[in-house]
mmCIF file with all atom_site columns, C-alpha atoms in Angstrom:
data_model
loop_
_atom_site.group_PDB
_atom_site.id
_atom_site.type_symbol
_atom_site.label_atom_id
_atom_site.label_alt_id
_atom_site.label_comp_id
_atom_site.label_asym_id
_atom_site.label_entity_id
_atom_site.label_seq_id
_atom_site.pdbx_PDB_ins_code
_atom_site.Cartn_x
_atom_site.Cartn_y
_atom_site.Cartn_z
_atom_site.occupancy
_atom_site.B_iso_or_equiv
_atom_site.pdbx_formal_charge
_atom_site.auth_seq_id
_atom_site.auth_comp_id
_atom_site.auth_asym_id
_atom_site.auth_atom_id
_atom_site.pdbx_PDB_model_num
ATOM 1   C CA . UNK A 1 1   ? -5.765  18.341  5.264   1.00 89.00 ? 435 UNK A CA 1
ATOM 2   C CA . UNK A 1 2   ? -5.982  18.539  9.023   1.00 93.00 ? 436 UNK A CA 1
ATOM 3   C CA . UNK A 1 3   ? -7.554  15.945  11.237  1.00 95.00 ? 437 UNK A CA 1
ATOM 4   C CA . UNK A 1 4   ? -10.067 18.634  12.435  1.00 96.00 ? 438 UNK A CA 1
ATOM 5   C CA . UNK A 1 5   ? -11.077 19.298  8.799   1.00 95.00 ? 439 UNK A CA 1
ATOM 6   C CA . UNK A 1 6   ? -11.451 15.614  8.199   1.00 94.00 ? 440 UNK A CA 1
ATOM 7   C CA . UNK A 1 7   ? -13.639 15.369  11.266  1.00 96.00 ? 441 UNK A CA 1
ATOM 8   C CA . UNK A 1 8   ? -15.967 18.067  9.935   1.00 96.00 ? 442 UNK A CA 1
ATOM 9   C CA . UNK A 1 9   ? -16.122 16.315  6.518   1.00 95.00 ? 443 UNK A CA 1
ATOM 10  C CA . UNK A 1 10  ? -17.014 13.026  8.360   1.00 96.00 ? 444 UNK A CA 1
ATOM 11  C CA . UNK A 1 11  ? -20.111 14.757  9.563   1.00 95.00 ? 445 UNK A CA 1
ATOM 12  C CA . UNK A 1 12  ? -21.376 14.765  6.044   1.00 95.00 ? 446 UNK A CA 1
ATOM 13  C CA . UNK A 1 13  ? -23.483 11.595  5.137   1.00 93.00 ? 447 UNK A CA 1
ATOM 14  C CA . UNK A 1 14  ? -21.451 10.819  2.035   1.00 95.00 ? 448 UNK A CA 1
ATOM 15  C CA . UNK A 1 15  ? -17.984 10.873  3.681   1.00 95.00 ? 449 UNK A CA 1
ATOM 16  C CA . UNK A 1 16  ? -17.203 7.583   5.387   1.00 96.00 ? 450 UNK A CA 1
ATOM 17  C CA . UNK A 1 17  ? -13.471 7.323   5.391   1.00 96.00 ? 451 UNK A CA 1
ATOM 18  C CA . UNK A 1 18  ? -10.195 8.320   3.821   1.00 96.00 ? 452 UNK A CA 1
ATOM 19  C CA . UNK A 1 19  ? -7.236  6.886   1.797   1.00 96.00 ? 453 UNK A CA 1
ATOM 20  C CA . UNK A 1 20  ? -4.192  8.250   3.672   1.00 94.00 ? 454 UNK A CA 1
ATOM 21  C CA . UNK A 1 21  ? -0.984  8.348   1.776   1.00 92.00 ? 455 UNK A CA 1
ATOM 22  C CA . UNK A 1 22  ? 0.664   10.998  3.907   1.00 91.00 ? 456 UNK A CA 1
ATOM 23  C CA . UNK A 1 23  ? 3.098   8.522   5.550   1.00 88.00 ? 457 UNK A CA 1
ATOM 24  C CA . UNK A 1 24  ? 2.271   9.993   8.867   1.00 93.00 ? 458 UNK A CA 1
ATOM 25  C CA . UNK A 1 25  ? 1.214   7.084   11.006  1.00 95.00 ? 459 UNK A CA 1
ATOM 26  C CA . UNK A 1 26  ? 0.312   9.257   13.918  1.00 95.00 ? 460 UNK A CA 1
ATOM 27  C CA . UNK A 1 27  ? -2.697  10.556  11.911  1.00 95.00 ? 461 UNK A CA 1
ATOM 28  C CA . UNK A 1 28  ? -4.175  7.120   12.113  1.00 95.00 ? 462 UNK A CA 1
ATOM 29  C CA . UNK A 1 29  ? -4.242  7.400   15.898  1.00 96.00 ? 463 UNK A CA 1
ATOM 30  C CA . UNK A 1 30  ? -5.527  11.024  15.796  1.00 96.00 ? 464 UNK A CA 1
ATOM 31  C CA . UNK A 1 31  ? -8.295  10.231  13.354  1.00 96.00 ? 465 UNK A CA 1
ATOM 32  C CA . UNK A 1 32  ? -9.372  7.296   15.250  1.00 95.00 ? 466 UNK A CA 1
ATOM 33  C CA . UNK A 1 33  ? -9.539  9.260   18.495  1.00 95.00 ? 467 UNK A CA 1
ATOM 34  C CA . UNK A 1 34  ? -11.383 12.113  16.858  1.00 95.00 ? 468 UNK A CA 1
ATOM 35  C CA . UNK A 1 35  ? -13.859 10.081  14.679  1.00 95.00 ? 469 UNK A CA 1
ATOM 36  C CA . UNK A 1 36  ? -13.951 6.715   16.226  1.00 94.00 ? 470 UNK A CA 1
ATOM 37  C CA . UNK A 1 37  ? -13.819 3.129   14.802  1.00 92.00 ? 471 UNK A CA 1
ATOM 38  C CA . UNK A 1 38  ? -16.581 3.742   12.276  1.00 94.00 ? 472 UNK A CA 1
ATOM 39  C CA . UNK A 1 39  ? -14.447 6.075   10.243  1.00 97.00 ? 473 UNK A CA 1
ATOM 40  C CA . UNK A 1 40  ? -12.808 3.926   7.510   1.00 97.00 ? 474 UNK A CA 1
ATOM 41  C CA . UNK A 1 41  ? -9.013  4.380   7.231   1.00 97.00 ? 475 UNK A CA 1
ATOM 42  C CA . UNK A 1 42  ? -7.275  2.959   4.337   1.00 97.00 ? 476 UNK A CA 1
ATOM 43  C CA . UNK A 1 43  ? -3.479  3.142   3.789   1.00 96.00 ? 477 UNK A CA 1
ATOM 44  C CA . UNK A 1 44  ? -2.352  4.548   0.517   1.00 95.00 ? 478 UNK A CA 1
ATOM 45  C CA . UNK A 1 45  ? 1.174   3.326   1.053   1.00 94.00 ? 479 UNK A CA 1
ATOM 46  C CA . UNK A 1 46  ? 2.147   -0.343  0.853   1.00 96.00 ? 480 UNK A CA 1
ATOM 47  C CA . UNK A 1 47  ? 5.295   0.179   2.892   1.00 95.00 ? 481 UNK A CA 1
ATOM 48  C CA . UNK A 1 48  ? 3.510   1.453   5.901   1.00 95.00 ? 482 UNK A CA 1
ATOM 49  C CA . UNK A 1 49  ? 0.381   -0.661  5.636   1.00 96.00 ? 483 UNK A CA 1
ATOM 50  C CA . UNK A 1 50  ? 1.352   -3.098  8.451   1.00 96.00 ? 484 UNK A CA 1
ATOM 51  C CA . UNK A 1 51  ? 1.776   -0.355  11.042  1.00 95.00 ? 485 UNK A CA 1
ATOM 52  C CA . UNK A 1 52  ? -1.228  1.527   9.636   1.00 96.00 ? 486 UNK A CA 1
ATOM 53  C CA . UNK A 1 53  ? -3.441  -1.515  10.211  1.00 95.00 ? 487 UNK A CA 1
ATOM 54  C CA . UNK A 1 54  ? -2.012  -2.165  13.644  1.00 94.00 ? 488 UNK A CA 1
ATOM 55  C CA . UNK A 1 55  ? -2.990  1.402   14.591  1.00 93.00 ? 489 UNK A CA 1
ATOM 56  C CA . UNK A 1 56  ? -6.581  1.079   13.474  1.00 93.00 ? 490 UNK A CA 1
ATOM 57  C CA . UNK A 1 57  ? -6.544  1.131   9.618   1.00 95.00 ? 491 UNK A CA 1
ATOM 58  C CA . UNK A 1 58  ? -8.667  -1.479  7.860   1.00 95.00 ? 492 UNK A CA 1
ATOM 59  C CA . UNK A 1 59  ? -6.846  -2.028  4.641   1.00 96.00 ? 493 UNK A CA 1
ATOM 60  C CA . UNK A 1 60  ? -4.777  -0.560  1.879   1.00 97.00 ? 494 UNK A CA 1
ATOM 61  C CA . UNK A 1 61  ? -5.288  0.845   -1.614  1.00 97.00 ? 495 UNK A CA 1
ATOM 62  C CA . UNK A 1 62  ? -2.270  -1.086  -2.903  1.00 97.00 ? 496 UNK A CA 1
ATOM 63  C CA . UNK A 1 63  ? 0.143   -0.687  -5.941  1.00 97.00 ? 497 UNK A CA 1
ATOM 64  C CA . UNK A 1 64  ? 1.947   -3.851  -4.988  1.00 98.00 ? 498 UNK A CA 1
ATOM 65  C CA . UNK A 1 65  ? -1.261  -5.865  -5.195  1.00 98.00 ? 499 UNK A CA 1
ATOM 66  C CA . UNK A 1 66  ? -1.152  -5.397  -9.054  1.00 97.00 ? 500 UNK A CA 1
ATOM 67  C CA . UNK A 1 67  ? 1.829   -7.710  -9.016  1.00 98.00 ? 501 UNK A CA 1
ATOM 68  C CA . UNK A 1 68  ? 1.302   -9.900  -5.924  1.00 98.00 ? 502 UNK A CA 1
ATOM 69  C CA . UNK A 1 69  ? -2.529  -9.983  -5.341  1.00 97.00 ? 503 UNK A CA 1
ATOM 70  C CA . UNK A 1 70  ? -2.448  -13.187 -3.346  1.00 97.00 ? 504 UNK A CA 1
ATOM 71  C CA . UNK A 1 71  ? 0.378   -12.156 -1.033  1.00 97.00 ? 505 UNK A CA 1
ATOM 72  C CA . UNK A 1 72  ? -1.176  -8.770  -0.483  1.00 98.00 ? 506 UNK A CA 1
ATOM 73  C CA . UNK A 1 73  ? -4.564  -10.372 0.329   1.00 97.00 ? 507 UNK A CA 1
ATOM 74  C CA . UNK A 1 74  ? -2.926  -12.752 2.723   1.00 97.00 ? 508 UNK A CA 1
ATOM 75  C CA . UNK A 1 75  ? -0.961  -9.980  4.267   1.00 97.00 ? 509 UNK A CA 1
ATOM 76  C CA . UNK A 1 76  ? -3.986  -7.734  4.769   1.00 97.00 ? 510 UNK A CA 1
ATOM 77  C CA . UNK A 1 77  ? -6.063  -10.615 6.320   1.00 95.00 ? 511 UNK A CA 1
ATOM 78  C CA . UNK A 1 78  ? -3.159  -11.505 8.670   1.00 96.00 ? 512 UNK A CA 1
ATOM 79  C CA . UNK A 1 79  ? -2.458  -7.844  9.591   1.00 94.00 ? 513 UNK A CA 1
ATOM 80  C CA . UNK A 1 80  ? -6.028  -7.140  10.612  1.00 93.00 ? 514 UNK A CA 1
ATOM 81  C CA . UNK A 1 81  ? -6.018  -10.117 13.049  1.00 88.00 ? 515 UNK A CA 1
ATOM 82  C CA . UNK A 1 82  ? -4.641  -8.148  15.904  1.00 79.00 ? 516 UNK A CA 1
ATOM 83  C CA . UNK A 1 83  ? -5.446  -10.682 18.635  1.00 84.00 ? 517 UNK A CA 1
ATOM 84  C CA . UNK A 1 84  ? -3.731  -13.560 16.907  1.00 90.00 ? 518 UNK A CA 1
ATOM 85  C CA . UNK A 1 85  ? 0.025   -13.771 17.303  1.00 91.00 ? 519 UNK A CA 1
ATOM 86  C CA . UNK A 1 86  ? 0.446   -16.396 14.629  1.00 93.00 ? 520 UNK A CA 1
ATOM 87  C CA . UNK A 1 87  ? -1.288  -14.347 12.011  1.00 94.00 ? 521 UNK A CA 1
ATOM 88  C CA . UNK A 1 88  ? 0.587   -11.183 13.069  1.00 93.00 ? 522 UNK A CA 1
ATOM 89  C CA . UNK A 1 89  ? 3.820   -13.202 12.612  1.00 95.00 ? 523 UNK A CA 1
ATOM 90  C CA . UNK A 1 90  ? 2.646   -14.206 9.203   1.00 97.00 ? 524 UNK A CA 1
ATOM 91  C CA . UNK A 1 91  ? 1.885   -10.592 8.419   1.00 97.00 ? 525 UNK A CA 1
ATOM 92  C CA . UNK A 1 92  ? 5.366   -9.440  9.348   1.00 96.00 ? 526 UNK A CA 1
ATOM 93  C CA . UNK A 1 93  ? 6.933   -12.290 7.215   1.00 97.00 ? 527 UNK A CA 1
ATOM 94  C CA . UNK A 1 94  ? 4.946   -11.332 4.211   1.00 98.00 ? 528 UNK A CA 1
ATOM 95  C CA . UNK A 1 95  ? 5.724   -7.639  4.875   1.00 97.00 ? 529 UNK A CA 1
ATOM 96  C CA . UNK A 1 96  ? 9.407   -8.483  4.870   1.00 97.00 ? 530 UNK A CA 1
ATOM 97  C CA . UNK A 1 97  ? 9.033   -10.408 1.710   1.00 98.00 ? 531 UNK A CA 1
ATOM 98  C CA . UNK A 1 98  ? 7.264   -7.559  -0.055  1.00 98.00 ? 532 UNK A CA 1
ATOM 99  C CA . UNK A 1 99  ? 9.112   -4.574  1.303   1.00 98.00 ? 533 UNK A CA 1
ATOM 100 C CA . UNK A 1 100 ? 11.847  -4.451  -1.392  1.00 98.00 ? 534 UNK A CA 1
ATOM 101 C CA . UNK A 1 101 ? 8.990   -4.431  -3.977  1.00 98.00 ? 535 UNK A CA 1
ATOM 102 C CA . UNK A 1 102 ? 7.009   -1.704  -2.152  1.00 97.00 ? 536 UNK A CA 1
ATOM 103 C CA . UNK A 1 103 ? 10.074  0.498   -2.418  1.00 97.00 ? 537 UNK A CA 1
ATOM 104 C CA . UNK A 1 104 ? 11.164  -0.418  -5.989  1.00 98.00 ? 538 UNK A CA 1
ATOM 105 C CA . UNK A 1 105 ? 7.760   0.433   -7.388  1.00 98.00 ? 539 UNK A CA 1
ATOM 106 C CA . UNK A 1 106 ? 8.219   4.041   -6.299  1.00 95.00 ? 540 UNK A CA 1
ATOM 107 C CA . UNK A 1 107 ? 11.855  4.663   -7.434  1.00 97.00 ? 541 UNK A CA 1
ATOM 108 C CA . UNK A 1 108 ? 10.355  6.373   -10.431 1.00 96.00 ? 542 UNK A CA 1
ATOM 109 C CA . UNK A 1 109 ? 6.993   7.861   -11.248 1.00 92.00 ? 543 UNK A CA 1
ATOM 110 C CA . UNK A 1 110 ? 4.033   5.465   -11.021 1.00 90.00 ? 544 UNK A CA 1
ATOM 111 C CA . UNK A 1 111 ? 2.735   3.569   -12.996 1.00 95.00 ? 545 UNK A CA 1
ATOM 112 C CA . UNK A 1 112 ? 5.813   2.985   -15.055 1.00 97.00 ? 546 UNK A CA 1
ATOM 113 C CA . UNK A 1 113 ? 7.583   0.610   -12.514 1.00 98.00 ? 547 UNK A CA 1
ATOM 114 C CA . UNK A 1 114 ? 4.427   -1.464  -11.873 1.00 97.00 ? 548 UNK A CA 1
ATOM 115 C CA . UNK A 1 115 ? 3.876   -1.670  -15.730 1.00 97.00 ? 549 UNK A CA 1
ATOM 116 C CA . UNK A 1 116 ? 7.411   -3.134  -16.053 1.00 98.00 ? 550 UNK A CA 1
ATOM 117 C CA . UNK A 1 117 ? 6.769   -5.540  -13.199 1.00 98.00 ? 551 UNK A CA 1
ATOM 118 C CA . UNK A 1 118 ? 3.449   -6.620  -14.942 1.00 98.00 ? 552 UNK A CA 1
ATOM 119 C CA . UNK A 1 119 ? 5.388   -7.129  -18.093 1.00 98.00 ? 553 UNK A CA 1
ATOM 120 C CA . UNK A 1 120 ? 7.717   -9.593  -16.290 1.00 98.00 ? 554 UNK A CA 1
ATOM 121 C CA . UNK A 1 121 ? 4.671   -11.530 -15.367 1.00 98.00 ? 555 UNK A CA 1
ATOM 122 C CA . UNK A 1 122 ? 3.468   -11.495 -19.003 1.00 97.00 ? 556 UNK A CA 1
ATOM 123 C CA . UNK A 1 123 ? 0.331   -9.497  -18.004 1.00 96.00 ? 557 UNK A CA 1
ATOM 124 C CA . UNK A 1 124 ? 1.065   -6.591  -20.435 1.00 96.00 ? 558 UNK A CA 1
ATOM 125 C CA . UNK A 1 125 ? 3.880   -4.764  -22.193 1.00 96.00 ? 559 UNK A CA 1
ATOM 126 C CA . UNK A 1 126 ? 5.872   -2.113  -20.329 1.00 95.00 ? 560 UNK A CA 1
ATOM 127 C CA . UNK A 1 127 ? 4.694   0.572   -22.805 1.00 95.00 ? 561 UNK A CA 1
ATOM 128 C CA . UNK A 1 128 ? 3.382   3.768   -21.265 1.00 94.00 ? 562 UNK A CA 1
ATOM 129 C CA . UNK A 1 129 ? 1.928   6.810   -23.019 1.00 94.00 ? 563 UNK A CA 1
ATOM 130 C CA . UNK A 1 130 ? 3.482   10.286  -22.846 1.00 93.00 ? 564 UNK A CA 1
ATOM 131 C CA . UNK A 1 131 ? 4.010   12.286  -20.683 1.00 93.00 ? 565 UNK A CA 1
ATOM 132 C CA . UNK A 1 132 ? 4.990   9.049   -18.856 1.00 94.00 ? 566 UNK A CA 1
ATOM 133 C CA . UNK A 1 133 ? 8.301   7.374   -19.894 1.00 95.00 ? 567 UNK A CA 1
ATOM 134 C CA . UNK A 1 134 ? 9.743   3.828   -19.427 1.00 96.00 ? 568 UNK A CA 1
ATOM 135 C CA . UNK A 1 135 ? 11.823  3.318   -16.394 1.00 97.00 ? 569 UNK A CA 1
ATOM 136 C CA . UNK A 1 136 ? 15.647  3.323   -16.410 1.00 98.00 ? 570 UNK A CA 1
ATOM 137 C CA . UNK A 1 137 ? 17.781  0.187   -16.340 1.00 98.00 ? 571 UNK A CA 1
ATOM 138 C CA . UNK A 1 138 ? 18.669  0.733   -12.779 1.00 98.00 ? 572 UNK A CA 1
ATOM 139 C CA . UNK A 1 139 ? 15.000  0.729   -11.807 1.00 98.00 ? 573 UNK A CA 1
ATOM 140 C CA . UNK A 1 140 ? 14.285  -2.211  -13.968 1.00 98.00 ? 574 UNK A CA 1
ATOM 141 C CA . UNK A 1 141 ? 16.923  -4.165  -11.998 1.00 98.00 ? 575 UNK A CA 1
ATOM 142 C CA . UNK A 1 142 ? 15.532  -3.060  -8.747  1.00 98.00 ? 576 UNK A CA 1
ATOM 143 C CA . UNK A 1 143 ? 11.958  -4.095  -9.679  1.00 98.00 ? 577 UNK A CA 1
ATOM 144 C CA . UNK A 1 144 ? 13.183  -7.490  -11.045 1.00 98.00 ? 578 UNK A CA 1
ATOM 145 C CA . UNK A 1 145 ? 15.300  -8.140  -8.070  1.00 98.00 ? 579 UNK A CA 1
ATOM 146 C CA . UNK A 1 146 ? 12.468  -7.285  -5.587  1.00 98.00 ? 580 UNK A CA 1
ATOM 147 C CA . UNK A 1 147 ? 10.108  -9.577  -7.608  1.00 98.00 ? 581 UNK A CA 1
ATOM 148 C CA . UNK A 1 148 ? 12.679  -12.385 -7.333  1.00 98.00 ? 582 UNK A CA 1
ATOM 149 C CA . UNK A 1 149 ? 12.972  -11.695 -3.640  1.00 98.00 ? 583 UNK A CA 1
ATOM 150 C CA . UNK A 1 150 ? 9.185   -11.994 -3.333  1.00 98.00 ? 584 UNK A CA 1
ATOM 151 C CA . UNK A 1 151 ? 9.202   -15.260 -5.305  1.00 97.00 ? 585 UNK A CA 1
ATOM 152 C CA . UNK A 1 152 ? 7.049   -13.708 -7.925  1.00 97.00 ? 586 UNK A CA 1
ATOM 153 C CA . UNK A 1 153 ? 9.174   -14.545 -10.830 1.00 96.00 ? 587 UNK A CA 1
#
C-alpha cells in the first residue's frame, strides 16, 4: 500500500496507525512526514525495530517477545528514549543480544520456529497442526543457539 493511500485511510476516524512489516525503513520517515506524529507506526519486524523506532515508530508487534518478553520490553522502553544516550546504548546492547533470535525465528514458516523455542522454555510442546510442519534439525539448532546467545536457556 502506498504512503498516499495510507494517508487517505488515516483520514477515516477508525484508522489510527499501521503495523508495517515491509522492511522499508524509509516508509517510516515518509509516513511521519505525510501524517504527522499522531499516526501510530508499529514495526512488524523485530530485526528492524530499533531503526524503526529511531525514525519515529512507537513499538513493535513482536514474535521474539513470545520467547523473551522481558528483554523485548526493556528494549522497546530503551529504544523509545531518543534523548538518553545511556538508554539508547542499552537498546543497542539488547538488540545485538536478540538479533540472532530475530533471524532464527524466520528461517522457516512462522509459528513453527517460535513454537520450538517455546518448547525449550517448557511453555508448550513444539507440535503444530497441518498444514504447518515442525522445523528441520538445522533450524532447531539455529533457534537453540540463538536462545543460548540471548541467555534465555
